[in-house]
């Protein structure tokens, strides 16, 4: 759960005003000590994504799955010029499992 920047700053202000330790503040407000330290270091929450979207062509991946249903991820990655983890993530987004059904 993400707390608002306003709430974060108020909690840190109370910690400073009352000279509370991180543990005392965490116990009082019901948040973790690690969260308080993170907020102290960087008040703004991290943005969602810091990299470009996938370069894998989903239509080409679906065609590859139809043509080579028993292929390994590394074989698909070689044919589609992508990483193994990228192929795995793309298959998950398409709802395709690597498990065989007999």
Short mmCIF file of N, CA and C in Angstrom, two decimals:
data_model
loop_
_atom_site.label_atom_id
_atom_site.label_comp_id
_atom_site.label_asym_id
_atom_site.label_seq_id
_atom_site.Cartn_x
_atom_site.Cartn_y
_atom_site.Cartn_z
N UNK A 1 0.84 -1.17 0.00
CA UNK A 1 0.00 0.00 0.00
C UNK A 1 0.89 1.24 0.00
N UNK A 2 0.57 2.20 -0.80
CA UNK A 2 1.33 3.43 -0.87
C UNK A 2 0.65 4.50 -0.03
N UNK A 3 1.42 5.08 0.87
CA UNK A 3 0.91 6.18 1.68
C UNK A 3 1.15 7.49 0.95
N UNK A 4 0.26 8.44 1.14
CA UNK A 4 0.40 9.73 0.46
C UNK A 4 1.63 10.47 0.98
N UNK A 5 2.15 11.35 0.15
CA UNK A 5 3.32 12.14 0.52
C UNK A 5 2.98 13.03 1.72
N UNK A 6 1.74 13.51 1.77
CA UNK A 6 1.30 14.36 2.88
C UNK A 6 1.37 13.59 4.20
N UNK A 7 0.86 12.37 4.21
CA UNK A 7 0.88 11.55 5.43
C UNK A 7 2.32 11.22 5.82
N UNK A 8 3.14 10.88 4.85
CA UNK A 8 4.54 10.56 5.12
C UNK A 8 5.24 11.74 5.79
N UNK A 9 5.04 12.92 5.23
CA UNK A 9 5.72 14.10 5.79
C UNK A 9 5.21 14.43 7.19
N UNK A 10 3.91 14.22 7.45
CA UNK A 10 3.37 14.48 8.78
C UNK A 10 3.94 13.50 9.81
N UNK A 11 4.06 12.24 9.43
CA UNK A 11 4.62 11.24 10.34
C UNK A 11 6.07 11.58 10.66
N UNK A 12 6.85 11.95 9.64
CA UNK A 12 8.25 12.31 9.87
C UNK A 12 8.36 13.59 10.69
N UNK A 13 7.45 14.53 10.50
CA UNK A 13 7.46 15.77 11.28
C UNK A 13 7.19 15.48 12.76
N UNK A 14 6.24 14.59 13.03
CA UNK A 14 5.93 14.22 14.42
C UNK A 14 7.12 13.50 15.04
N UNK A 15 7.78 12.65 14.27
CA UNK A 15 8.98 11.96 14.76
C UNK A 15 10.04 12.96 15.19
N UNK A 16 10.27 13.97 14.35
CA UNK A 16 11.28 14.98 14.66
C UNK A 16 10.84 15.88 15.83
N UNK A 17 9.57 16.29 15.82
CA UNK A 17 9.07 17.20 16.85
C UNK A 17 9.14 16.58 18.24
N UNK A 18 8.76 15.30 18.33
CA UNK A 18 8.71 14.63 19.63
C UNK A 18 9.99 13.87 19.95
N UNK A 19 11.01 14.00 19.10
CA UNK A 19 12.29 13.29 19.28
C UNK A 19 12.09 11.79 19.50
N UNK A 20 11.27 11.19 18.65
CA UNK A 20 11.00 9.76 18.73
C UNK A 20 12.05 9.00 17.92
N UNK A 21 12.29 7.76 18.32
CA UNK A 21 13.16 6.89 17.53
C UNK A 21 12.33 6.32 16.39
N UNK A 22 13.03 5.69 15.44
CA UNK A 22 12.31 5.05 14.34
C UNK A 22 11.39 3.96 14.87
N UNK A 23 11.87 3.19 15.85
CA UNK A 23 11.07 2.10 16.40
C UNK A 23 9.82 2.64 17.08
N UNK A 24 9.96 3.68 17.88
CA UNK A 24 8.80 4.27 18.57
C UNK A 24 7.79 4.81 17.56
N UNK A 25 8.29 5.48 16.55
CA UNK A 25 7.41 6.03 15.52
C UNK A 25 6.70 4.92 14.76
N UNK A 26 7.45 3.87 14.40
CA UNK A 26 6.87 2.75 13.67
C UNK A 26 5.78 2.06 14.49
N UNK A 27 6.05 1.85 15.77
CA UNK A 27 5.05 1.21 16.64
C UNK A 27 3.81 2.08 16.79
N UNK A 28 4.00 3.37 16.94
CA UNK A 28 2.87 4.28 17.16
C UNK A 28 1.96 4.37 15.94
N UNK A 29 2.57 4.47 14.75
CA UNK A 29 1.77 4.65 13.53
C UNK A 29 1.48 3.35 12.79
N UNK A 30 2.05 2.24 13.24
CA UNK A 30 1.76 0.95 12.62
C UNK A 30 2.38 0.78 11.25
N UNK A 31 3.56 1.35 11.05
CA UNK A 31 4.31 1.17 9.81
C UNK A 31 5.64 0.53 10.15
N UNK A 32 6.35 0.05 9.14
CA UNK A 32 7.62 -0.60 9.41
C UNK A 32 8.74 0.43 9.56
N UNK A 33 9.77 0.02 10.27
CA UNK A 33 10.95 0.88 10.44
C UNK A 33 11.59 1.14 9.08
N UNK A 34 11.64 0.12 8.23
CA UNK A 34 12.22 0.29 6.90
C UNK A 34 11.47 1.34 6.09
N UNK A 35 10.16 1.38 6.22
CA UNK A 35 9.38 2.40 5.51
C UNK A 35 9.76 3.79 5.99
N UNK A 36 9.89 3.95 7.30
CA UNK A 36 10.27 5.26 7.84
C UNK A 36 11.63 5.71 7.34
N UNK A 37 12.59 4.78 7.30
CA UNK A 37 13.93 5.12 6.81
C UNK A 37 13.87 5.49 5.34
N UNK A 38 13.11 4.73 4.56
CA UNK A 38 12.95 5.05 3.13
C UNK A 38 12.33 6.42 2.94
N UNK A 39 11.30 6.71 3.71
CA UNK A 39 10.64 8.01 3.61
C UNK A 39 11.60 9.13 3.99
N UNK A 40 12.42 8.88 5.01
CA UNK A 40 13.39 9.90 5.43
C UNK A 40 14.40 10.17 4.31
N UNK A 41 14.82 9.12 3.62
CA UNK A 41 15.80 9.28 2.53
C UNK A 41 15.17 9.84 1.27
N UNK A 42 13.94 9.45 0.97
CA UNK A 42 13.27 9.91 -0.24
C UNK A 42 11.77 9.95 0.02
N UNK A 43 11.24 11.15 0.16
CA UNK A 43 9.84 11.31 0.53
C UNK A 43 8.88 10.92 -0.59
N UNK A 44 9.23 11.26 -1.84
CA UNK A 44 8.36 10.96 -2.98
C UNK A 44 8.41 9.46 -3.30
N UNK A 45 7.26 8.83 -3.57
CA UNK A 45 7.29 7.41 -3.96
C UNK A 45 7.93 7.23 -5.33
N UNK A 46 8.50 6.05 -5.53
CA UNK A 46 9.17 5.75 -6.80
C UNK A 46 8.14 5.63 -7.91
N UNK A 47 8.51 6.10 -9.08
CA UNK A 47 7.63 5.98 -10.24
C UNK A 47 7.53 4.51 -10.65
N UNK A 48 6.52 4.18 -11.41
CA UNK A 48 6.21 2.78 -11.68
C UNK A 48 7.24 2.08 -12.55
N UNK A 49 7.58 2.62 -13.69
CA UNK A 49 8.43 1.89 -14.62
C UNK A 49 9.55 2.79 -15.10
N UNK A 50 10.77 2.26 -15.10
CA UNK A 50 11.92 3.05 -15.50
C UNK A 50 12.61 2.44 -16.71
N UNK A 51 11.85 1.76 -17.55
CA UNK A 51 12.44 1.17 -18.75
C UNK A 51 11.38 1.14 -19.85
N UNK A 52 11.81 1.05 -21.09
CA UNK A 52 10.83 1.07 -22.18
C UNK A 52 10.00 -0.22 -22.22
N UNK A 53 8.90 -0.15 -22.92
CA UNK A 53 8.03 -1.31 -23.07
C UNK A 53 8.73 -2.40 -23.88
N UNK A 54 8.16 -3.57 -23.85
CA UNK A 54 8.76 -4.72 -24.52
C UNK A 54 8.87 -4.51 -26.03
N UNK A 55 9.91 -5.10 -26.61
CA UNK A 55 10.09 -4.99 -28.06
C UNK A 55 9.59 -6.24 -28.77
N UNK A 56 9.06 -7.18 -28.02
CA UNK A 56 8.62 -8.45 -28.60
C UNK A 56 7.29 -8.25 -29.33
N UNK A 57 7.26 -8.69 -30.56
CA UNK A 57 6.05 -8.63 -31.37
C UNK A 57 5.15 -9.79 -30.93
N UNK A 58 4.01 -9.46 -30.33
CA UNK A 58 3.13 -10.49 -29.79
C UNK A 58 2.54 -11.38 -30.88
N UNK A 59 2.26 -10.82 -32.04
CA UNK A 59 1.74 -11.64 -33.14
C UNK A 59 2.78 -12.66 -33.59
N UNK A 60 4.04 -12.22 -33.67
CA UNK A 60 5.11 -13.14 -34.06
C UNK A 60 5.30 -14.21 -33.00
N UNK A 61 5.16 -13.84 -31.73
CA UNK A 61 5.29 -14.82 -30.65
C UNK A 61 4.17 -15.85 -30.72
N UNK A 62 2.94 -15.41 -30.95
CA UNK A 62 1.83 -16.35 -31.07
C UNK A 62 2.03 -17.30 -32.25
N UNK A 63 2.52 -16.76 -33.36
CA UNK A 63 2.80 -17.60 -34.54
C UNK A 63 3.89 -18.61 -34.22
N UNK A 64 4.90 -18.18 -33.48
CA UNK A 64 5.99 -19.09 -33.09
C UNK A 64 5.47 -20.20 -32.18
N UNK A 65 4.56 -19.86 -31.28
CA UNK A 65 3.97 -20.87 -30.39
C UNK A 65 3.16 -21.88 -31.19
N UNK A 66 2.43 -21.41 -32.20
CA UNK A 66 1.66 -22.32 -33.06
C UNK A 66 2.57 -23.23 -33.88
N UNK A 67 3.64 -22.66 -34.43
CA UNK A 67 4.54 -23.44 -35.28
C UNK A 67 5.45 -24.37 -34.50
N UNK A 68 5.85 -23.97 -33.31
CA UNK A 68 6.78 -24.77 -32.50
C UNK A 68 6.22 -24.90 -31.08
N UNK A 69 5.18 -25.71 -30.89
CA UNK A 69 4.54 -25.78 -29.57
C UNK A 69 5.43 -26.38 -28.48
N UNK A 70 6.42 -27.19 -28.84
CA UNK A 70 7.27 -27.83 -27.84
C UNK A 70 8.62 -27.14 -27.67
N UNK A 71 8.79 -25.96 -28.20
CA UNK A 71 10.09 -25.28 -28.16
C UNK A 71 10.39 -24.76 -26.76
N UNK A 72 11.68 -24.72 -26.45
CA UNK A 72 12.15 -24.14 -25.20
C UNK A 72 12.14 -22.61 -25.32
N UNK A 73 12.11 -21.96 -24.17
CA UNK A 73 12.12 -20.49 -24.17
C UNK A 73 13.36 -19.94 -24.86
N UNK A 74 14.50 -20.58 -24.64
CA UNK A 74 15.74 -20.07 -25.26
C UNK A 74 15.70 -20.21 -26.78
N UNK A 75 15.01 -21.23 -27.29
CA UNK A 75 14.86 -21.38 -28.74
C UNK A 75 13.97 -20.26 -29.30
N UNK A 76 12.86 -19.97 -28.60
CA UNK A 76 11.99 -18.88 -29.03
C UNK A 76 12.74 -17.55 -28.97
N UNK A 77 13.50 -17.36 -27.92
CA UNK A 77 14.26 -16.12 -27.77
C UNK A 77 15.24 -15.94 -28.93
N UNK A 78 15.86 -17.02 -29.36
CA UNK A 78 16.78 -16.94 -30.49
C UNK A 78 16.07 -16.59 -31.79
N UNK A 79 14.91 -17.20 -32.01
CA UNK A 79 14.16 -16.92 -33.24
C UNK A 79 13.60 -15.51 -33.27
N UNK A 80 13.21 -14.99 -32.11
CA UNK A 80 12.56 -13.67 -32.05
C UNK A 80 13.52 -12.56 -31.64
N UNK A 81 14.80 -12.90 -31.48
CA UNK A 81 15.83 -11.92 -31.12
C UNK A 81 15.45 -11.17 -29.84
N UNK A 82 15.16 -11.94 -28.78
CA UNK A 82 14.76 -11.37 -27.50
C UNK A 82 15.42 -12.18 -26.38
N UNK A 83 15.27 -11.72 -25.16
CA UNK A 83 15.83 -12.45 -24.02
C UNK A 83 14.87 -13.55 -23.58
N UNK A 84 15.41 -14.53 -22.88
CA UNK A 84 14.59 -15.63 -22.37
C UNK A 84 13.56 -15.10 -21.38
N UNK A 85 13.99 -14.20 -20.49
CA UNK A 85 13.05 -13.66 -19.51
C UNK A 85 11.98 -12.80 -20.19
N UNK A 86 12.35 -12.11 -21.27
CA UNK A 86 11.37 -11.32 -22.02
C UNK A 86 10.31 -12.20 -22.66
N UNK A 87 10.75 -13.34 -23.22
CA UNK A 87 9.80 -14.29 -23.82
C UNK A 87 8.88 -14.85 -22.73
N UNK A 88 9.47 -15.19 -21.59
CA UNK A 88 8.68 -15.74 -20.49
C UNK A 88 7.62 -14.74 -20.03
N UNK A 89 8.00 -13.48 -19.86
CA UNK A 89 7.05 -12.45 -19.44
C UNK A 89 5.96 -12.23 -20.48
N UNK A 90 6.34 -12.24 -21.76
CA UNK A 90 5.36 -12.04 -22.83
C UNK A 90 4.35 -13.19 -22.87
N UNK A 91 4.83 -14.41 -22.68
CA UNK A 91 3.92 -15.56 -22.66
C UNK A 91 2.95 -15.46 -21.48
N UNK A 92 3.44 -14.99 -20.34
CA UNK A 92 2.55 -14.81 -19.19
C UNK A 92 1.48 -13.77 -19.49
N UNK A 93 1.88 -12.67 -20.15
CA UNK A 93 0.90 -11.63 -20.49
C UNK A 93 -0.16 -12.17 -21.45
N UNK A 94 0.24 -13.11 -22.30
CA UNK A 94 -0.71 -13.70 -23.25
C UNK A 94 -1.52 -14.83 -22.62
N UNK A 95 -1.17 -15.22 -21.40
CA UNK A 95 -1.88 -16.29 -20.72
C UNK A 95 -1.52 -17.67 -21.22
N UNK A 96 -0.31 -17.80 -21.77
CA UNK A 96 0.15 -19.08 -22.31
C UNK A 96 1.10 -19.72 -21.31
N UNK A 97 0.82 -20.95 -20.94
CA UNK A 97 1.65 -21.68 -20.01
C UNK A 97 2.65 -22.53 -20.77
N UNK A 98 3.80 -22.75 -20.18
CA UNK A 98 4.80 -23.60 -20.81
C UNK A 98 4.54 -25.08 -20.51
N UNK A 99 3.60 -25.35 -19.62
CA UNK A 99 3.31 -26.73 -19.27
C UNK A 99 2.55 -27.42 -20.39
N UNK A 100 2.86 -28.67 -20.57
CA UNK A 100 2.18 -29.45 -21.60
C UNK A 100 0.92 -30.07 -21.00
N UNK A 101 -0.11 -30.14 -21.79
CA UNK A 101 -1.35 -30.78 -21.35
C UNK A 101 -1.54 -32.05 -22.17
N UNK A 102 -1.67 -33.15 -21.47
CA UNK A 102 -1.82 -34.44 -22.16
C UNK A 102 -3.21 -34.97 -21.98
#
